[in-house]
PDB file of C-alpha atoms in Angstrom:
ATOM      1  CA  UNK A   2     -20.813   2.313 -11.943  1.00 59.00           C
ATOM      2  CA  UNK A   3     -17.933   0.755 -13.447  1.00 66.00           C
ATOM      3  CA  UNK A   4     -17.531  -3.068 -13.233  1.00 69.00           C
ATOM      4  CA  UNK A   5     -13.971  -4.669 -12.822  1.00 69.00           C
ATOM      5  CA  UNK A   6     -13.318  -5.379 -16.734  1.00 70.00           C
ATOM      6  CA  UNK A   7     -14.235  -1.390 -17.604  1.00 71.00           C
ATOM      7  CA  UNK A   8     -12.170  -0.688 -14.433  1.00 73.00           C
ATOM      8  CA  UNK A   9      -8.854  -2.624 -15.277  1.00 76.00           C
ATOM      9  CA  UNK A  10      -9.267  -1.703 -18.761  1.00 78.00           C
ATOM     10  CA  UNK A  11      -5.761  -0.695 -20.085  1.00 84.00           C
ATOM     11  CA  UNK A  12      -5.233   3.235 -20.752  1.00 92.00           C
ATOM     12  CA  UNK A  13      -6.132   4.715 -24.483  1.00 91.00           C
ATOM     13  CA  UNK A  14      -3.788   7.143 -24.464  1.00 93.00           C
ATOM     14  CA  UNK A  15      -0.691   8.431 -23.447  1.00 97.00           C
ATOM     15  CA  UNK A  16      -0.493  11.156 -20.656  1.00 97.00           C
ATOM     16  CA  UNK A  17       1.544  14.918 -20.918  1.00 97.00           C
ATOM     17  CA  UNK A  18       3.397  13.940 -17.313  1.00 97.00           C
ATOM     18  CA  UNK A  19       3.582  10.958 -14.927  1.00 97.00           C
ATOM     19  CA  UNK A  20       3.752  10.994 -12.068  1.00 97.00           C
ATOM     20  CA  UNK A  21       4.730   7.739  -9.294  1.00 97.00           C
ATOM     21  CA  UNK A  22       4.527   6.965  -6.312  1.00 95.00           C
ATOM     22  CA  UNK A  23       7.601   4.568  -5.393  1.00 94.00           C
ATOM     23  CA  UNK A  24       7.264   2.271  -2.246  1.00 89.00           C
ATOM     24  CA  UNK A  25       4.774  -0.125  -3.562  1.00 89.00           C
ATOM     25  CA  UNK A  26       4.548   1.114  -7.054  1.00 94.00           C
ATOM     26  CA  UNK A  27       8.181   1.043  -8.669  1.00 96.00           C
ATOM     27  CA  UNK A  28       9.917  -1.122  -6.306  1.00 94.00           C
ATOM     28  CA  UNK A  29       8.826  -2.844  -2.925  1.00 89.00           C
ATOM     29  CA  UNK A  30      12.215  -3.364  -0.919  1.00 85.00           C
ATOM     30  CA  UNK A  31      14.813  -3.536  -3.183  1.00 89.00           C
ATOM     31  CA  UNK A  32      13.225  -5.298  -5.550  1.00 91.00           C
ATOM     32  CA  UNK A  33      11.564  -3.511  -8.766  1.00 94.00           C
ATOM     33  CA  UNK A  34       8.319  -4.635  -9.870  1.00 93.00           C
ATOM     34  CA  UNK A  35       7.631  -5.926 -12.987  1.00 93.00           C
ATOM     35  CA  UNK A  36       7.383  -3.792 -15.915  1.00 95.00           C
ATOM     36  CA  UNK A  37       8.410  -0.589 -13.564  1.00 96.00           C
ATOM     37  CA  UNK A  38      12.105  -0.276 -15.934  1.00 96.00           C
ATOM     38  CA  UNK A  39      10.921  -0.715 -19.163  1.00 96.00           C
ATOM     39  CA  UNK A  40       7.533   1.908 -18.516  1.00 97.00           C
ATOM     40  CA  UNK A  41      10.045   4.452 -17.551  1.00 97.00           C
ATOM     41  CA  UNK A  42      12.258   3.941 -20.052  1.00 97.00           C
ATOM     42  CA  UNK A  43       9.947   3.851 -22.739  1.00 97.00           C
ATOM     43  CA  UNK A  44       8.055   7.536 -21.728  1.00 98.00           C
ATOM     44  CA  UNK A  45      11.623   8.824 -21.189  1.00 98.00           C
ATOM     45  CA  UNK A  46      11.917   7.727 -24.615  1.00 96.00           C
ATOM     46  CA  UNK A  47       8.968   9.197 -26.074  1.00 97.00           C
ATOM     47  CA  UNK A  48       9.956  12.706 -24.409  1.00 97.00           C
ATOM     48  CA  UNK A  49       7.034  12.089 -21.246  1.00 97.00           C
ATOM     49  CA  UNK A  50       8.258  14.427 -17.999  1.00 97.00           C
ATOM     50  CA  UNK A  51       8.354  11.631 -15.313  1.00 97.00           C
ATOM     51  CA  UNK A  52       8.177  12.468 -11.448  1.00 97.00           C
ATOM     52  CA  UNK A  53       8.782  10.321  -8.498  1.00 97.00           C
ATOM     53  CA  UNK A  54       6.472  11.585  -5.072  1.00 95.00           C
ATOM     54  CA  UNK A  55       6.537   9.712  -1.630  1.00 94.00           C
ATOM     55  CA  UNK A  56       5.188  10.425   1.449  1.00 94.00           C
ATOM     56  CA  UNK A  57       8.129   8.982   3.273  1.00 93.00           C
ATOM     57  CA  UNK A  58      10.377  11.567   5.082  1.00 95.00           C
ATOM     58  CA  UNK A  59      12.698   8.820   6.169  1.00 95.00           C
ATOM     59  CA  UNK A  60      14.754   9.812   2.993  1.00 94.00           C
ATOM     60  CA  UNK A  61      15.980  12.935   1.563  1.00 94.00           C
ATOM     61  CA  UNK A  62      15.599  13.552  -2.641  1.00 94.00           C
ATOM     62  CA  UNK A  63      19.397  12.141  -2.851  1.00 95.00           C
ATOM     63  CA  UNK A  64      18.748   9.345  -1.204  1.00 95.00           C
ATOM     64  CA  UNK A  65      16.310   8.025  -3.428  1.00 96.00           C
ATOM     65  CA  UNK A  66      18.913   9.089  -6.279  1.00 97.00           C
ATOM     66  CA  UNK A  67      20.641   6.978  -4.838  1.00 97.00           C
ATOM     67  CA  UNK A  68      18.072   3.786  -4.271  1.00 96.00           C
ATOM     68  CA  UNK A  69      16.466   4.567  -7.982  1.00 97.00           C
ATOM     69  CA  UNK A  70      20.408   4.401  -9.547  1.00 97.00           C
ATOM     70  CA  UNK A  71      20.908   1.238  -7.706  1.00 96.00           C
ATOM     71  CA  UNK A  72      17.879  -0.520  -9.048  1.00 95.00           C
ATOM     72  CA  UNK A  73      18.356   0.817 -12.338  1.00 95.00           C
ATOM     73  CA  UNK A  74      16.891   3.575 -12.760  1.00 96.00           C
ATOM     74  CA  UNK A  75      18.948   6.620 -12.403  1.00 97.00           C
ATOM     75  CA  UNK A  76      17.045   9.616 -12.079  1.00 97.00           C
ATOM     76  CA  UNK A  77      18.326  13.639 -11.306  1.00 96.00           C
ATOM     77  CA  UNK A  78      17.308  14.638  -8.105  1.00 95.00           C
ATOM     78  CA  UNK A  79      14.943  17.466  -9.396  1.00 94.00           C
ATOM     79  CA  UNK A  80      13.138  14.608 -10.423  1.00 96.00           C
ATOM     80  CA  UNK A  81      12.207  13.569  -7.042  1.00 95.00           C
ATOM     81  CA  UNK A  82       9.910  15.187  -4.289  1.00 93.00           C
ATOM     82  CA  UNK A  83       8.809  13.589  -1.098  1.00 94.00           C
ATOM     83  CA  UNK A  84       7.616  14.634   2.326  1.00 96.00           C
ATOM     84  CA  UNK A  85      11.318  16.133   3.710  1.00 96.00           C
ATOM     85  CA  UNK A  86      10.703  18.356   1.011  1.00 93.00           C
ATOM     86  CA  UNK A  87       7.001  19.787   0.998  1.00 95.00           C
ATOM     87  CA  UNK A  88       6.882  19.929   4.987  1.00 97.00           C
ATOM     88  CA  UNK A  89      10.277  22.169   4.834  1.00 96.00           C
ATOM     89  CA  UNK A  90       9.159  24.498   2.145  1.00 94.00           C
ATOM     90  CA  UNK A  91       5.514  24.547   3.545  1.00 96.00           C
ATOM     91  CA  UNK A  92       7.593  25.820   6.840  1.00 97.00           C
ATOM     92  CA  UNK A  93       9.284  28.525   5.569  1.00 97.00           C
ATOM     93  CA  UNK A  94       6.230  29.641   3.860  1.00 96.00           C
ATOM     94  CA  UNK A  95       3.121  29.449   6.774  1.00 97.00           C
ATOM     95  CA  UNK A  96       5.312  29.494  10.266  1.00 97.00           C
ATOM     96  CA  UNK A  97       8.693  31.430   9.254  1.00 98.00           C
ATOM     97  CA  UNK A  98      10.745  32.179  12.362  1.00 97.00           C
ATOM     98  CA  UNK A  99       9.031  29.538  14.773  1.00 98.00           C
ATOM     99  CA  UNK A 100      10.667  27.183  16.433  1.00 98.00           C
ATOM    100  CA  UNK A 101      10.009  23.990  15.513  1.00 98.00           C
ATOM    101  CA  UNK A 102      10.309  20.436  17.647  1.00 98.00           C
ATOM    102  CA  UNK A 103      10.874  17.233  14.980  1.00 98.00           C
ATOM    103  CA  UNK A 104       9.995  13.864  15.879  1.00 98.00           C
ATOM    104  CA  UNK A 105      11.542  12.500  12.977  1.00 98.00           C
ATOM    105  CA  UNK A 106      15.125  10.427  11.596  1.00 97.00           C
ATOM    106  CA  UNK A 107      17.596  12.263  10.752  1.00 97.00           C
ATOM    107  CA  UNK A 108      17.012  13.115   6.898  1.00 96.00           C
ATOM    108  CA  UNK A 109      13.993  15.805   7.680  1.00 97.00           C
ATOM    109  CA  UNK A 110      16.535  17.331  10.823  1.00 98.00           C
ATOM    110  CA  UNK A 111      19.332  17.538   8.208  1.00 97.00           C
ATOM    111  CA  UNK A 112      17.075  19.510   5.716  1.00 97.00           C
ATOM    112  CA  UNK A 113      15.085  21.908   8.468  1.00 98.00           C
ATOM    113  CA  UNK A 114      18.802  22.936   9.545  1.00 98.00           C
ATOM    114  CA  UNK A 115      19.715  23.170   6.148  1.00 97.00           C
ATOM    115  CA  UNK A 116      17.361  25.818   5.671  1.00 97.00           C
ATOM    116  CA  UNK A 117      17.661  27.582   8.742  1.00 98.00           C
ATOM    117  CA  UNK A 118      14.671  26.077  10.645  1.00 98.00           C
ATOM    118  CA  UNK A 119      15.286  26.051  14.811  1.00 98.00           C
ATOM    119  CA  UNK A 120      14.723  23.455  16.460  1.00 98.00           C
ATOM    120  CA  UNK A 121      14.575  22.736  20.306  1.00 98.00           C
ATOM    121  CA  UNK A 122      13.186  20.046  22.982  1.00 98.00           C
ATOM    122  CA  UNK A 123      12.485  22.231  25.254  1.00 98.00           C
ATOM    123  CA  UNK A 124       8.467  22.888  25.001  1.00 98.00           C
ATOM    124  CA  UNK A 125       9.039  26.233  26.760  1.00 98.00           C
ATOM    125  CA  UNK A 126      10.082  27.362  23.494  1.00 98.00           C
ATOM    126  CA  UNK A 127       8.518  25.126  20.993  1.00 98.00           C
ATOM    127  CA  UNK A 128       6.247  26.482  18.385  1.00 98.00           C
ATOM    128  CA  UNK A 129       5.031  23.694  16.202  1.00 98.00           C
ATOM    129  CA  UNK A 130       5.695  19.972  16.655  1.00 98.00           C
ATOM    130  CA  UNK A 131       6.390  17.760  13.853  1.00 98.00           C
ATOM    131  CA  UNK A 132       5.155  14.331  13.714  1.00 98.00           C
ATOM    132  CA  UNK A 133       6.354  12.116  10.976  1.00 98.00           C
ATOM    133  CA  UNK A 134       7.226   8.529  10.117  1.00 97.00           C
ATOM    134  CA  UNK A 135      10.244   8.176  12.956  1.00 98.00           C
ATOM    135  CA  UNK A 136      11.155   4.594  13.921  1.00 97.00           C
ATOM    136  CA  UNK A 137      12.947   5.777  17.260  1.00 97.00           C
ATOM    137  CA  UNK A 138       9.894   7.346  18.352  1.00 98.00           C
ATOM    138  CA  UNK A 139      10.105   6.848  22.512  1.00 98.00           C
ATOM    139  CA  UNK A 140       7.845   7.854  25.502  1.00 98.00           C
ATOM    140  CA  UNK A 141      10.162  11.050  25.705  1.00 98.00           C
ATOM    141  CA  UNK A 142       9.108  12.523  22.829  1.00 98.00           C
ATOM    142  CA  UNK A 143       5.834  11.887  23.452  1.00 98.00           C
ATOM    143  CA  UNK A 144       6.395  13.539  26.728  1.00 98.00           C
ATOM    144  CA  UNK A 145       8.184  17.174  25.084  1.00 98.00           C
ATOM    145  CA  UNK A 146       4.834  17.140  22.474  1.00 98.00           C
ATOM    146  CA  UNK A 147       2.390  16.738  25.109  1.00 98.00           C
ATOM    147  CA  UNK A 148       4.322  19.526  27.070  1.00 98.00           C
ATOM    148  CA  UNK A 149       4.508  22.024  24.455  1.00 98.00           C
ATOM    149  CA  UNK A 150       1.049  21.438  23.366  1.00 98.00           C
ATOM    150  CA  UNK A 151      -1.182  20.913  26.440  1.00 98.00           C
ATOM    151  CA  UNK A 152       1.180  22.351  29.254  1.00 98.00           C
ATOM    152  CA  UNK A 153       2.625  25.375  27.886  1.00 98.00           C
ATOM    153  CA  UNK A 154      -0.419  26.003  25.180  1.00 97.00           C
ATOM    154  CA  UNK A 155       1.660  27.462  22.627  1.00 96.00           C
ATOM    155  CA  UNK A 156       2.618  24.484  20.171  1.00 98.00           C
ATOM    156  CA  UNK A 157       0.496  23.484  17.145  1.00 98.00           C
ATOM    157  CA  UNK A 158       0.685  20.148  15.219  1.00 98.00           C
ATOM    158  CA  UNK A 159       1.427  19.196  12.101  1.00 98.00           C
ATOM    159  CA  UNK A 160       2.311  15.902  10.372  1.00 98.00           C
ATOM    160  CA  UNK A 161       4.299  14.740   6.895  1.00 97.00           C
ATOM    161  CA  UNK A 162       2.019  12.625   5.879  1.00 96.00           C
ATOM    162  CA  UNK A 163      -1.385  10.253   6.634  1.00 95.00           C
ATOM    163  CA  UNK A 164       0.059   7.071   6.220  1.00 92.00           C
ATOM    164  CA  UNK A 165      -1.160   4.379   8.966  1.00 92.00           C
ATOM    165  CA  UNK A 166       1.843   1.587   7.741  1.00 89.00           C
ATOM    166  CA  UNK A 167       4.864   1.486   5.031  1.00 85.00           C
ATOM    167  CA  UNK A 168       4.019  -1.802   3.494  1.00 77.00           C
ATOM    168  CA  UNK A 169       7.001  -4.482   3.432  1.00 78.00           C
ATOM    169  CA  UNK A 170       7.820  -7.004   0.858  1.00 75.00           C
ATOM    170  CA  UNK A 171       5.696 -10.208   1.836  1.00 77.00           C
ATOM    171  CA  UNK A 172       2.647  -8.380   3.162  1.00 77.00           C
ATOM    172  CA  UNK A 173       4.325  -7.332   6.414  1.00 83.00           C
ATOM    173  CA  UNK A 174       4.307  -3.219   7.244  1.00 85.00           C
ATOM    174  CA  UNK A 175       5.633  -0.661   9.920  1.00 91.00           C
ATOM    175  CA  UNK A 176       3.641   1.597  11.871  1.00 95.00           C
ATOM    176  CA  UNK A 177       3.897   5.318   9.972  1.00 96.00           C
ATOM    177  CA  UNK A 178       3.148   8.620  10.513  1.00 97.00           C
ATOM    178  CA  UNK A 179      -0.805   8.156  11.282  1.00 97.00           C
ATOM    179  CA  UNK A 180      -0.009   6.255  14.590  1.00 97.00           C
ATOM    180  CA  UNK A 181       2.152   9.161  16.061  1.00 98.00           C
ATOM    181  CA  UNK A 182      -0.181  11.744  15.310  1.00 98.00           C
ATOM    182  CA  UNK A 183      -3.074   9.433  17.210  1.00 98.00           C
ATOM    183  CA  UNK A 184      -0.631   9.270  20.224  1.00 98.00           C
ATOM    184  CA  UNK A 185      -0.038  12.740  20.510  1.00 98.00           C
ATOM    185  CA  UNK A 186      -3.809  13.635  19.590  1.00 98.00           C
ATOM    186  CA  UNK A 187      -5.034  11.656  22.268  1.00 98.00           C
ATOM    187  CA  UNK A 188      -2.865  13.226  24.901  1.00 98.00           C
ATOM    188  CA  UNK A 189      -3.606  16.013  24.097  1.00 98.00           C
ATOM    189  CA  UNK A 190      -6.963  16.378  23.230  1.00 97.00           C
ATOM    190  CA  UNK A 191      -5.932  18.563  20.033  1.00 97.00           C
ATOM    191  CA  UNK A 192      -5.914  18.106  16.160  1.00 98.00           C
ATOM    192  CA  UNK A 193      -2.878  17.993  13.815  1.00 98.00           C
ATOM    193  CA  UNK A 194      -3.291  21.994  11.960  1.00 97.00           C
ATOM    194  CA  UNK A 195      -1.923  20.283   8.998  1.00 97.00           C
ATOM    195  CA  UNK A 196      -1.297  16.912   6.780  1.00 97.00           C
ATOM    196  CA  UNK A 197       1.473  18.039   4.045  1.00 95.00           C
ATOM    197  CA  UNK A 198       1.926  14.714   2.572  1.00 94.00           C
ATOM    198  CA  UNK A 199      -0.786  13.622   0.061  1.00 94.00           C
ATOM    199  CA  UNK A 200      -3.207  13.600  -0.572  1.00 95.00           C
ATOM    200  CA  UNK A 201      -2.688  17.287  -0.206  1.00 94.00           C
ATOM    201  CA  UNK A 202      -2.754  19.596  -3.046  1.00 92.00           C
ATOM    202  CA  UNK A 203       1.132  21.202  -1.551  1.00 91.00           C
ATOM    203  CA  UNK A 204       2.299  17.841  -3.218  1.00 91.00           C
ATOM    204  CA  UNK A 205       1.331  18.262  -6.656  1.00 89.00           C
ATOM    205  CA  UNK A 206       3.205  21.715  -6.788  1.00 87.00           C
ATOM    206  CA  UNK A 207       6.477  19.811  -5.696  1.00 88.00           C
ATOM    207  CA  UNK A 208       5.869  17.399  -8.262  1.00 89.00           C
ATOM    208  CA  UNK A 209       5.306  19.133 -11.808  1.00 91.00           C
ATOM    209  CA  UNK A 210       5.506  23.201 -10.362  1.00 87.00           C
ATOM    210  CA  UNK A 211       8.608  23.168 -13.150  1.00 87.00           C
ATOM    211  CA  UNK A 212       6.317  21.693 -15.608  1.00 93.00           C
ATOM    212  CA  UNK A 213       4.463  23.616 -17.956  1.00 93.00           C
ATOM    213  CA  UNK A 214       1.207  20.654 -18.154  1.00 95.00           C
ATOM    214  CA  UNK A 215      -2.330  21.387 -16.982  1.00 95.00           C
ATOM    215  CA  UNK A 216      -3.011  18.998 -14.303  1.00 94.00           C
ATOM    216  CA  UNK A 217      -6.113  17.461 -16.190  1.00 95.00           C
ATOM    217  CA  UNK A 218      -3.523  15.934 -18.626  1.00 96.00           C
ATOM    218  CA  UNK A 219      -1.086  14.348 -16.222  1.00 97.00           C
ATOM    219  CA  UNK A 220      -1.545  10.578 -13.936  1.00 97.00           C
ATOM    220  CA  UNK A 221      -0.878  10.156 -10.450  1.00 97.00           C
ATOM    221  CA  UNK A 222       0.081   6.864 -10.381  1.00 97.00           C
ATOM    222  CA  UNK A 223      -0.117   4.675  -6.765  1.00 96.00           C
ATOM    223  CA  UNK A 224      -0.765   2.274  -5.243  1.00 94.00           C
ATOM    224  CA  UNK A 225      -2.863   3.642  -1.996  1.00 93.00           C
ATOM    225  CA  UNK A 226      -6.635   4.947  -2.276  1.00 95.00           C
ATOM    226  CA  UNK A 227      -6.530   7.360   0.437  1.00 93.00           C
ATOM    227  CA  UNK A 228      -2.942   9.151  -0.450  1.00 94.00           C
ATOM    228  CA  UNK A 229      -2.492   9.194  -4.365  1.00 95.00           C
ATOM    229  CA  UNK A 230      -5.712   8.339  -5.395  1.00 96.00           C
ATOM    230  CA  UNK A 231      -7.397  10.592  -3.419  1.00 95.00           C
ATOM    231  CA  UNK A 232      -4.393  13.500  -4.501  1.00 95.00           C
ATOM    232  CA  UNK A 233      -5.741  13.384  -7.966  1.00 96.00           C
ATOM    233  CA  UNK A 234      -9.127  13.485  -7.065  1.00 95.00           C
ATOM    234  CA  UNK A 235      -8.360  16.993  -5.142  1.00 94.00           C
ATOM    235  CA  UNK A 236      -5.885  17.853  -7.922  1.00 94.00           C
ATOM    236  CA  UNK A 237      -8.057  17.060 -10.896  1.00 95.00           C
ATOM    237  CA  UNK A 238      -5.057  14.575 -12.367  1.00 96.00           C
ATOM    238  CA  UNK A 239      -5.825  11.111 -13.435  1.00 96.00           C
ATOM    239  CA  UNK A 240      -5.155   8.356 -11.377  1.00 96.00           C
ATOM    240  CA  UNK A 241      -3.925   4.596 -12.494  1.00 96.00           C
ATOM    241  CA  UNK A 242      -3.559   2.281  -8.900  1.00 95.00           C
ATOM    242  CA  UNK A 243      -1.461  -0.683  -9.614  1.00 95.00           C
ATOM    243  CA  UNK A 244      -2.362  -3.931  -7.159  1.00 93.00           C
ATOM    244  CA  UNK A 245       0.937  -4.298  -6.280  1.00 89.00           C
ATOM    245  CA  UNK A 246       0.785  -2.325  -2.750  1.00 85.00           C
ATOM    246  CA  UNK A 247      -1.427  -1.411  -0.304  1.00 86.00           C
ATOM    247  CA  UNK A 248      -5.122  -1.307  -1.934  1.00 91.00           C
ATOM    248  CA  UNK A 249      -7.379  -3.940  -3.483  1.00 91.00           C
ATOM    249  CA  UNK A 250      -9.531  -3.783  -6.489  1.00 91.00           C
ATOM    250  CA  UNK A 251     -12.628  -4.802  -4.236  1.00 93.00           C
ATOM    251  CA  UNK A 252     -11.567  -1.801  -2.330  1.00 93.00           C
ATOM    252  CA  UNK A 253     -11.195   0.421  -5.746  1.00 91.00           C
ATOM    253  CA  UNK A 254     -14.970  -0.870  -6.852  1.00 90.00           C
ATOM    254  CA  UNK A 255     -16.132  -0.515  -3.921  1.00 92.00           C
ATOM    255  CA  UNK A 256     -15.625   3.857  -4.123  1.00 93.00           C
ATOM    256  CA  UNK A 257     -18.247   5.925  -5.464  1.00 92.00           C
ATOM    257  CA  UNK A 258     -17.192   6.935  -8.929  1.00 88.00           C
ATOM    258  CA  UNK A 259     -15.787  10.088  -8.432  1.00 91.00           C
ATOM    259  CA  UNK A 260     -13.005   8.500  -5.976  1.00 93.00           C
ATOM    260  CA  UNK A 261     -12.408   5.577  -7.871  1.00 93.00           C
ATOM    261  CA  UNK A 262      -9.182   5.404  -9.904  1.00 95.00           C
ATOM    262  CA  UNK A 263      -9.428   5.525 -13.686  1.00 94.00           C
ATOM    263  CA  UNK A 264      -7.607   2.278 -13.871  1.00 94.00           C
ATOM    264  CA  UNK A 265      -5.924  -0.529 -11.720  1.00 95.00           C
ATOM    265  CA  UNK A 266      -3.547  -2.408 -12.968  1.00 93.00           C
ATOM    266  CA  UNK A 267      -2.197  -5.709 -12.256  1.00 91.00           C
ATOM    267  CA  UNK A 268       1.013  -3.853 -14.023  1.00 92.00           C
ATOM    268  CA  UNK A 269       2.428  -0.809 -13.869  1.00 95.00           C
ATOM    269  CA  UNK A 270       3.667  -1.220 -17.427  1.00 95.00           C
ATOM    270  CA  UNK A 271       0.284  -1.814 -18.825  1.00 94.00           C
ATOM    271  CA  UNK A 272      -0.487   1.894 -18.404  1.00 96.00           C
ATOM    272  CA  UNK A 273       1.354   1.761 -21.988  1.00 95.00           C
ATOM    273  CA  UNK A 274      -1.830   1.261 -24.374  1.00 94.00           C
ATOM    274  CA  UNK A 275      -2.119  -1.760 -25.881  1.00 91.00           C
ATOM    275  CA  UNK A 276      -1.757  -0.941 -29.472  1.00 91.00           C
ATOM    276  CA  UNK A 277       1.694   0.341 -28.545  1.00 93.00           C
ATOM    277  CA  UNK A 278       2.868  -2.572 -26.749  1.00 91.00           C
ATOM    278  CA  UNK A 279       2.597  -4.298 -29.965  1.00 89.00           C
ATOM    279  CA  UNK A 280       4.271  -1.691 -31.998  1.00 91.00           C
ATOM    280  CA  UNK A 281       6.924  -1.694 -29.356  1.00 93.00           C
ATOM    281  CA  UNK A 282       7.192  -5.472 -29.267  1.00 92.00           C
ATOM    282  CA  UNK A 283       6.350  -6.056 -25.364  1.00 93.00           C
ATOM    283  CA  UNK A 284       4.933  -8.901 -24.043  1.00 88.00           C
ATOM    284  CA  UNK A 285       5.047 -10.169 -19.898  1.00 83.00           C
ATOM    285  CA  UNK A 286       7.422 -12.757 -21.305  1.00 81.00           C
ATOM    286  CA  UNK A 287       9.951 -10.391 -22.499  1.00 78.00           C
ATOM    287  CA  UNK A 288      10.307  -8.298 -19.774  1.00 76.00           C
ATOM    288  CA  UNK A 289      13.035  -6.859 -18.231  1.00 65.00           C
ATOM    289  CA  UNK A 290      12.728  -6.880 -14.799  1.00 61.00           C
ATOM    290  CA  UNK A 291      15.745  -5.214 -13.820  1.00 45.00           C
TER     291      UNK A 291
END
């Protein structure tokens, strides 16, 4: 078992791909965090494919242009894959034709229309229900779920993503995803069919399927045990977990060693070895920071 020191232990090597995590890895808020610029900027430099994954579907792929660009970091959209993404193409791909009730914000309606998804409230006709991270979710909605589901029998589950809370800057958080699918679990005494967010393996196709890199060579890099972490463990990727989010390094020791991350940092930029932050000339003085 690893102890703390072998556990924080900066990286010896450089990876063939990165790829983040963003709420509570690159930036919490609208705030970077520190050394998040200058590590992207440097494997840009050196050639590195970088991705950016979340399992929030309260933004579309432009939108997070949008919020990278504005903190600095501007970054195409193909670039980018999140939640709004996988659950559309996983869609089209296991329940084509069906019609399809979201409880959701607007940026997963726009893309389901987008691609020709139908969607309805009325459970008479619904064919799966979508839960996801919606912050105007209301006793009605509960209401056309439980009707499609346990009244009319026909409906299935499925959800964007496992989160239980998006974490806020100064250690507040908002109920996510996890809490809706409880609610409309224990209504109606079923099980979501389907998680598409990570830690499941759909999300490591959206993030380096234009890549030409064997897994076993690439990082996930986040900051939450049971989502990214636990991606690369069912992906075979390494995993780096900076403590700037959601889990703890007592929580990191605390895993057996095949779910325990391969490092935690109390950096993201420190997953630069440390030879080459002397030949670069970095120290936490000289940072950056946006």
């Amino acid at each position: 078992m690893e102890t703390a020191a072998e556990l924080t232990a900066w990286p010896e090597r450089l990876y063939e791909a990165y790829v983040f995590d963003m709420d509570g890895t690159i930036y919490l808020g609208d705030r970077l965090l520190p050394g998040a610029k200058r590590l992207i900027e440097e494997l840009r430099r050196r050639g590195i494919p970088v991705r950016f994954l979340s399992n929030n579907p309260t933004k579309d792929p432009e939108q997070y242009v949008a919020k990278l660009a504005g903190l600095g970091l501007p970054t195409p959209v193909e670039e980018i894959a999140n939640t709004v993404v996988t659950t559309t193409r996983w869609l089209l791909e296991n329940k084509p034709g069906l019609t399809v009730f979201p409880i959701s914000e607007e940026p997963l309606k726009r893309t389901f229309a987008k691609a020709g998804i139908r969607m309805s409230e009325n459970p008479e006709e619904i064919d799966v229900v979508v839960a996801s991270y919606d912050r105007t979710f209301d006793y009605r909605k509960l209401q056309i779920a439980f009707d499609a589901i346990w009244f009319h029998k026909r409906a299935v589950l499925i959800a964007t993503n496992p989160d239980r809370f998006c974490p806020f800057p100064g250690g507040r958080g908002e109920p996510d995803c996890a809490s809706i699918i409880a609610a409309i679990e224990a209504c109606t005494n079923t099980k979501c069919e389907m998680v598409v967010g990570k830690p499941d393996p759909v999300m490591l196709s959206a993030a380096l399927g234009d890549l030409d890199v064997d897994p076993a060579n690439c990082v996930m890099v986040g900051d939450r045990i049971m989502t990214d972490i636990q991606m690369a463990v069912n992906t075979g990727m390494h995993s780096a977990m900076p403590l700037t989010g959601e889990s703890t390094l007592a929580e990191a020791l605390d895993l057996d060693d095949e779910h325990r991350p391969d490092h935690v940092l109390d950096r993201i930029d420190r997953l630069i070895p440390r030879a080459m932050w002397d030949e670069i000339g970095w120290s936490e003085d000289n940072d950056p920071i946006v």
